[in-house]
Amino acid sequence: MTGGYLARIIDRELDLYLKSFGAVLIEGAKWCGKTRTGEEKASSMVYFHDPRLKRQYQEMAEVAPEALLSGETPRLIDEWQTIPAIWDGIRYEVDRRGEMGQFILTGSSSPKKDSVMHTGTGRIARLLMRPMTLFESGDSNGSVSLGSLFRGEGIAGESGLTLERVAFVLVRGGWPASVVCEESDALLVADQYVKSIIKSDISGSDGVERDPYRTEQVIRSLARNTSTMAGLKTIQKDVASEVESSDKTIASYIKALKGIFVVEELPAWTPEIRSRIHQRASPKHHFVDPSIAAAALQVSPQDLIWDLKTFGLLFESLCIRDLRVYAQALKGKVMHYHDGSGLEVDAIVTRYGGQWGAVEIKMGTGEVEKAAQNLKKLRDKVDTDRMRGPSFLMVLTSMGFAYRREDGVYVVPIGCLKD
């Protein structure tokens, strides 16, 4: 932390994009730190969520956007989507000035459909920001980098996390406000976040009023089905037991949660394989932070210790959050694998040039052997005449030591991992 700012992995991407584009949009869930990161890089700011000036901002965005956009650069335009007319003004100013790094925009929801005339392609770069990883919050010592696994390097390290600490950081979440406050108060942040979603955020993003009770039930159902392939029918049936809801209604609620970056799909990976086994293409649903699921289910760290099944599902979601952030820093993506033979692999990290690594996520060290065998089954199924073999196979665990097994499979505690 320098000057009260907790450094973020996305900082490096933001620096690069500011050198390469006229403007950069940082988008992601509320409270994940977008504004603070933007302020750290900006030389001047305007905050569109200020209720005292919103009407004036709206009028200026329509008739004199250049007045809002003047100031030292980079200029931060916070929560730009609340006044979407400014988008075209920014695009015009970027063209007119012909210089890089003019604006930083932040946004916690997508603007209403048809409210933006142009995409901004080539002028405005997009960066997705998620809540803090364990490395960013200081809970991972970073002794093993995901990049080193792609390079096939040897590893060593020991996580300082106990199972109890893992349960705590999961329920606390990666919200900057919860990371820096007293631990006795940290668990309140996610609870208030979920209440904010239910009460206003899900409706405020697109102006469509949604029933708070139904919203709560959808979030609870998604929480119960975190890290599974539960589809729309499962969620609809689950919610309908509490409040009447059609498939179409549930789909619209989930779409709205995606629109405010609360829910993020984990898509299926479909590689070239040797057999004709059907590969399932259904995505998994994860909350952008596992603390949302924990808050929706009203579980404490101690509750998770006593309910290891729920703990395991939410631990997988925690690991997916961190893997997504680390992979993005390496210009990669995270997916999952599931085929008709019943073989499942929790995470596939892909990079440019066809590089990929497979990850099984297991809470206990007693599950490492079975997970390693699973990873090798997938490796052996891939048709290496038509695509590259894996750069690495890794079992991601909750605690213990980082090492490379004799068969080449890495075992890495989440408390050792970084980008």
Coordinates of C-alpha atoms in Angstrom, one line a residue, residues 52-353:
R52 CA -26.1 17.6 -6.7
L53 CA -24.7 18.1 -10.2
K54 CA -26.3 15.2 -12.2
R55 CA -28.9 17.3 -14.0
Q56 CA -26.3 19.9 -15.0
Y57 CA -24.0 17.2 -16.2
Q58 CA -26.7 15.7 -18.3
E59 CA -27.4 19.0 -20.0
M60 CA -23.7 19.7 -20.6
A61 CA -23.2 16.2 -22.1
E62 CA -25.8 17.0 -24.7
V63 CA -24.9 20.5 -25.7
A64 CA -21.3 21.2 -24.5
P65 CA -19.5 17.9 -23.7
E66 CA -16.1 19.6 -24.3
A67 CA -16.7 21.6 -21.1
L68 CA -16.9 18.3 -19.1
L69 CA -14.0 16.8 -20.8
S70 CA -11.5 19.7 -20.4
G71 CA -8.9 19.4 -17.7
E72 CA -5.5 17.8 -17.1
T73 CA -5.1 14.4 -18.6
P74 CA -5.7 11.6 -18.1
R75 CA -9.1 12.9 -17.0
L76 CA -11.3 10.5 -15.0
I77 CA -15.0 10.2 -15.9
D78 CA -16.5 8.2 -13.1
E79 CA -19.7 6.1 -13.6
W80 CA -19.9 7.4 -17.2
Q81 CA -22.9 5.1 -18.0
T82 CA -25.2 7.3 -15.9
I83 CA -24.9 9.9 -18.6
P84 CA -24.3 7.8 -21.7
A85 CA -24.4 10.9 -24.1
I86 CA -20.8 11.6 -22.9
W87 CA -19.5 8.5 -24.8
D88 CA -19.8 10.1 -28.2
G89 CA -18.2 13.3 -26.9
I90 CA -15.3 11.4 -25.6
R91 CA -14.9 9.5 -28.9
Y92 CA -14.9 12.9 -30.7
E93 CA -12.4 14.5 -28.4
V94 CA -10.0 11.5 -28.7
D95 CA -10.2 11.9 -32.5
R96 CA -9.8 15.7 -32.4
R97 CA -6.8 15.7 -30.0
G98 CA -5.0 12.7 -31.6
E99 CA -3.2 11.9 -28.4
M100 CA -3.0 8.8 -26.2
G101 CA -4.1 8.6 -22.6
Q102 CA -6.7 11.4 -22.6
F103 CA -9.5 9.8 -20.5
I104 CA -10.2 7.1 -18.0
L105 CA -13.8 6.0 -17.7
T106 CA -15.3 3.8 -15.0
G107 CA -18.6 1.9 -15.2
S108 CA -20.4 -0.6 -13.0
S109 CA -23.2 -1.4 -15.4
S110 CA -23.9 -1.4 -19.2
P111 CA -25.8 1.6 -20.5
K112 CA -29.3 1.3 -21.7
K113 CA -29.7 -0.3 -25.1
D114 CA -29.3 2.2 -28.0
S115 CA -28.1 5.0 -25.8
V116 CA -24.6 4.9 -27.3
M117 CA -24.3 5.6 -31.0
H118 CA -20.8 4.3 -31.6
T119 CA -18.7 1.4 -30.2
G120 CA -15.5 3.4 -29.7
T121 CA -13.5 0.7 -31.3
G122 CA -9.9 1.7 -31.8
R123 CA -10.3 4.7 -29.6
I124 CA -11.6 3.4 -26.3
A125 CA -10.1 0.3 -24.8
R126 CA -12.0 -1.8 -22.3
L127 CA -10.6 -3.3 -19.1
L128 CA -12.6 -5.6 -16.8
M129 CA -11.8 -5.2 -13.1
R130 CA -12.8 -7.8 -10.5
P131 CA -12.6 -7.8 -6.7
M132 CA -9.1 -8.3 -5.2
T133 CA -7.4 -11.6 -5.4
L134 CA -5.7 -13.1 -2.4
F135 CA -2.3 -11.9 -3.8
E136 CA -3.6 -8.3 -4.0
S137 CA -5.1 -8.5 -0.5
G138 CA -1.9 -9.8 0.9
D139 CA -3.3 -13.2 1.8
S140 CA -1.2 -15.0 -0.8
N141 CA 2.5 -14.8 -0.6
G142 CA 2.9 -15.0 -4.4
S143 CA 5.7 -17.6 -4.3
V144 CA 4.3 -19.3 -7.4
S145 CA 3.3 -17.4 -10.5
L146 CA 0.8 -18.6 -13.1
G147 CA 3.2 -17.4 -15.8
S148 CA 6.0 -19.6 -14.4
L149 CA 3.7 -22.6 -14.8
F150 CA 3.2 -21.8 -18.5
R151 CA 6.9 -21.6 -18.8
G152 CA 7.4 -25.1 -17.2
E153 CA 9.6 -23.8 -14.4
G154 CA 10.2 -25.5 -11.1
I155 CA 8.3 -24.2 -8.1
A156 CA 8.6 -24.1 -4.3
G157 CA 6.6 -22.4 -1.6
E158 CA 4.5 -22.8 1.5
S159 CA 1.1 -21.2 2.1
G160 CA 0.6 -19.4 5.4
L161 CA -3.1 -19.9 5.3
T162 CA -5.0 -22.3 7.6
L163 CA -8.4 -23.8 6.7
E164 CA -10.0 -21.3 9.1
R165 CA -8.2 -18.4 7.4
V166 CA -9.3 -19.6 4.0
A167 CA -12.9 -19.7 5.2
F168 CA -12.5 -16.1 6.6
V169 CA -11.1 -14.6 3.4
L170 CA -13.7 -16.3 1.3
V171 CA -16.6 -14.9 3.4
R172 CA -14.9 -11.5 3.6
G173 CA -14.4 -11.3 -0.1
G174 CA -12.0 -9.2 -2.2
W175 CA -13.8 -5.9 -1.7
P176 CA -11.2 -3.2 -0.9
A177 CA -13.4 -1.8 1.9
S178 CA -13.5 -5.2 3.6
V179 CA -9.8 -5.9 3.1
V180 CA -8.6 -2.6 4.8
C181 CA -11.2 -2.5 7.7
E182 CA -11.0 -4.2 11.0
E183 CA -11.5 -8.0 10.7
S184 CA -14.4 -7.8 13.1
D185 CA -16.2 -5.5 10.6
A186 CA -15.0 -7.0 7.4
L187 CA -17.8 -9.6 7.0
L188 CA -20.4 -6.8 6.9
V189 CA -19.3 -5.5 3.5
A190 CA -20.5 -8.4 1.4
D191 CA -23.8 -8.6 3.3
Q192 CA -24.5 -4.9 2.5
Y193 CA -23.4 -5.5 -1.1
V194 CA -26.1 -8.1 -1.6
K195 CA -28.7 -5.9 0.1
S196 CA -27.8 -3.1 -2.3
I197 CA -28.2 -5.4 -5.3
I198 CA -31.6 -6.5 -4.1
K199 CA -32.9 -3.1 -3.2
S200 CA -31.7 -1.0 -6.0
D201 CA -28.8 -2.0 -8.2
I202 CA -30.5 -4.6 -10.3
S203 CA -33.2 -2.2 -11.2
G204 CA -31.2 1.0 -11.4
S205 CA -28.9 -0.2 -14.1
D206 CA -31.5 -0.4 -16.9
G207 CA -34.5 1.3 -15.4
V208 CA -36.6 -1.9 -15.3
E209 CA -38.2 -2.4 -11.9
R210 CA -37.6 -5.9 -10.5
D211 CA -39.2 -7.5 -7.5
P212 CA -36.8 -7.4 -4.6
Y213 CA -38.0 -10.7 -3.1
R214 CA -37.7 -12.5 -6.5
T215 CA -34.2 -11.0 -6.9
E216 CA -33.2 -12.3 -3.5
Q217 CA -34.5 -15.8 -4.4
V218 CA -32.6 -15.8 -7.7
I219 CA -29.4 -14.8 -5.9
R220 CA -29.9 -17.5 -3.3
S221 CA -30.5 -20.1 -5.9
L222 CA -27.4 -19.1 -7.8
A223 CA -25.5 -19.2 -4.5
R224 CA -26.7 -22.8 -3.8
N225 CA -25.7 -23.8 -7.3
T226 CA -22.3 -22.0 -7.4
S227 CA -19.6 -24.0 -9.3
T228 CA -22.2 -26.4 -10.8
M229 CA -23.7 -26.7 -14.3
A230 CA -27.2 -26.0 -13.0
G231 CA -29.1 -24.5 -15.9
L232 CA -32.0 -22.1 -16.2
K233 CA -34.6 -24.9 -15.6
T234 CA -32.9 -25.8 -12.3
I235 CA -32.8 -22.1 -11.1
Q236 CA -36.4 -21.5 -12.3
K237 CA -37.7 -24.6 -10.4
D238 CA -35.7 -23.6 -7.3
V239 CA -37.1 -20.0 -7.3
A240 CA -40.6 -21.1 -8.2
S241 CA -40.8 -23.0 -4.9
E242 CA -40.7 -19.6 -3.2
V243 CA -42.3 -17.2 -5.7
E244 CA -44.0 -17.9 -9.0
S245 CA -41.5 -17.3 -11.8
S246 CA -41.2 -18.3 -15.5
D247 CA -38.1 -19.3 -17.4
K248 CA -38.3 -16.0 -19.2
T249 CA -38.5 -14.0 -16.0
I250 CA -35.5 -15.9 -14.4
A251 CA -33.5 -15.4 -17.5
S252 CA -34.1 -11.7 -17.4
Y253 CA -33.0 -11.5 -13.8
I254 CA -29.8 -13.4 -14.5
K255 CA -29.1 -11.2 -17.5
A256 CA -29.6 -8.1 -15.3
L257 CA -27.1 -9.5 -12.7
K258 CA -24.6 -10.1 -15.5
G259 CA -25.2 -6.5 -16.7
I260 CA -24.0 -5.1 -13.4
F261 CA -21.1 -7.5 -13.3
V262 CA -22.4 -9.5 -10.3
V263 CA -22.7 -12.8 -12.2
E264 CA -20.1 -14.0 -14.7
E265 CA -20.4 -17.2 -16.8
L266 CA -17.5 -19.7 -16.9
P267 CA -17.7 -21.0 -20.5
A268 CA -17.0 -24.5 -21.6
W269 CA -13.8 -25.4 -23.3
T270 CA -14.1 -27.6 -26.4
P271 CA -10.7 -28.9 -27.5
E272 CA -9.8 -31.3 -30.2
I273 CA -10.0 -34.8 -28.6
R274 CA -9.1 -38.2 -29.9
S275 CA -12.5 -39.9 -29.3
R276 CA -16.0 -39.0 -30.4
I277 CA -17.1 -38.3 -26.8
H278 CA -19.6 -35.5 -26.7
Q279 CA -18.3 -32.4 -25.0
R280 CA -20.9 -30.5 -23.0
A281 CA -21.0 -26.8 -23.9
S282 CA -23.0 -25.5 -20.9
P283 CA -21.4 -22.7 -18.9
K284 CA -21.1 -22.6 -15.1
H285 CA -22.4 -19.6 -13.2
H286 CA -20.1 -17.9 -10.7
F287 CA -20.6 -14.7 -8.7
V288 CA -17.8 -12.2 -9.4
D289 CA -16.8 -12.8 -5.7
P290 CA -17.5 -15.8 -3.6
S291 CA -18.5 -13.6 -0.7
I292 CA -21.7 -12.8 -2.5
A293 CA -22.8 -16.4 -2.4
A294 CA -21.7 -16.7 1.3
A295 CA -23.7 -13.6 2.2
A296 CA -26.8 -14.8 0.2
L297 CA -26.7 -18.1 2.1
Q298 CA -26.0 -16.3 5.4
V299 CA -23.0 -18.6 6.2
S300 CA -20.1 -17.6 8.4
P301 CA -16.6 -18.8 8.3
Q302 CA -17.4 -21.2 11.1
D303 CA -20.4 -22.5 9.2
L304 CA -18.2 -23.4 6.3
I305 CA -15.8 -25.4 8.5
W306 CA -18.8 -27.5 9.6
D307 CA -20.3 -27.8 6.1
L308 CA -17.4 -28.9 3.9
K309 CA -19.6 -29.6 0.9
T310 CA -20.7 -25.9 0.7
F311 CA -17.2 -24.8 1.6
G312 CA -15.8 -26.8 -1.3
L313 CA -18.2 -25.2 -3.9
L314 CA -17.5 -21.7 -2.6
F315 CA -13.7 -22.4 -2.5
E316 CA -13.9 -23.4 -6.1
S317 CA -15.5 -20.0 -6.9
L318 CA -12.8 -18.2 -4.9
C319 CA -10.1 -19.9 -7.0
I320 CA -12.0 -19.2 -10.3
R321 CA -12.0 -15.5 -9.3
D322 CA -8.3 -15.4 -8.7
L323 CA -7.5 -17.5 -11.8
R324 CA -9.5 -15.1 -13.9
V325 CA -7.6 -12.1 -12.7
Y326 CA -4.2 -13.8 -13.0
A327 CA -5.1 -15.1 -16.5
Q328 CA -6.2 -11.7 -17.7
A329 CA -2.9 -10.2 -16.7
L330 CA -1.3 -12.9 -19.0
K331 CA -3.8 -12.1 -21.8
G332 CA -5.5 -15.3 -21.1
K333 CA -9.0 -16.7 -20.3
V334 CA -10.5 -19.3 -17.9
M335 CA -13.0 -22.0 -18.9
H336 CA -14.1 -25.4 -17.7
Y337 CA -14.2 -28.9 -19.2
H338 CA -17.0 -31.5 -19.0
D339 CA -17.7 -34.3 -21.4
G340 CA -20.2 -37.1 -21.9
S341 CA -17.9 -39.7 -20.3
G342 CA -18.3 -37.9 -17.0
L343 CA -14.8 -36.4 -17.0
E344 CA -14.8 -32.9 -15.5
V345 CA -11.9 -30.4 -15.0
D346 CA -12.6 -27.3 -13.0
A347 CA -10.6 -24.8 -14.9
I348 CA -8.8 -24.5 -18.2
V349 CA -6.5 -21.5 -18.5
T350 CA -5.9 -20.6 -22.2
R351 CA -3.4 -18.1 -23.7
Y352 CA -2.6 -16.8 -27.2
G353 CA -0.8 -19.2 -29.5

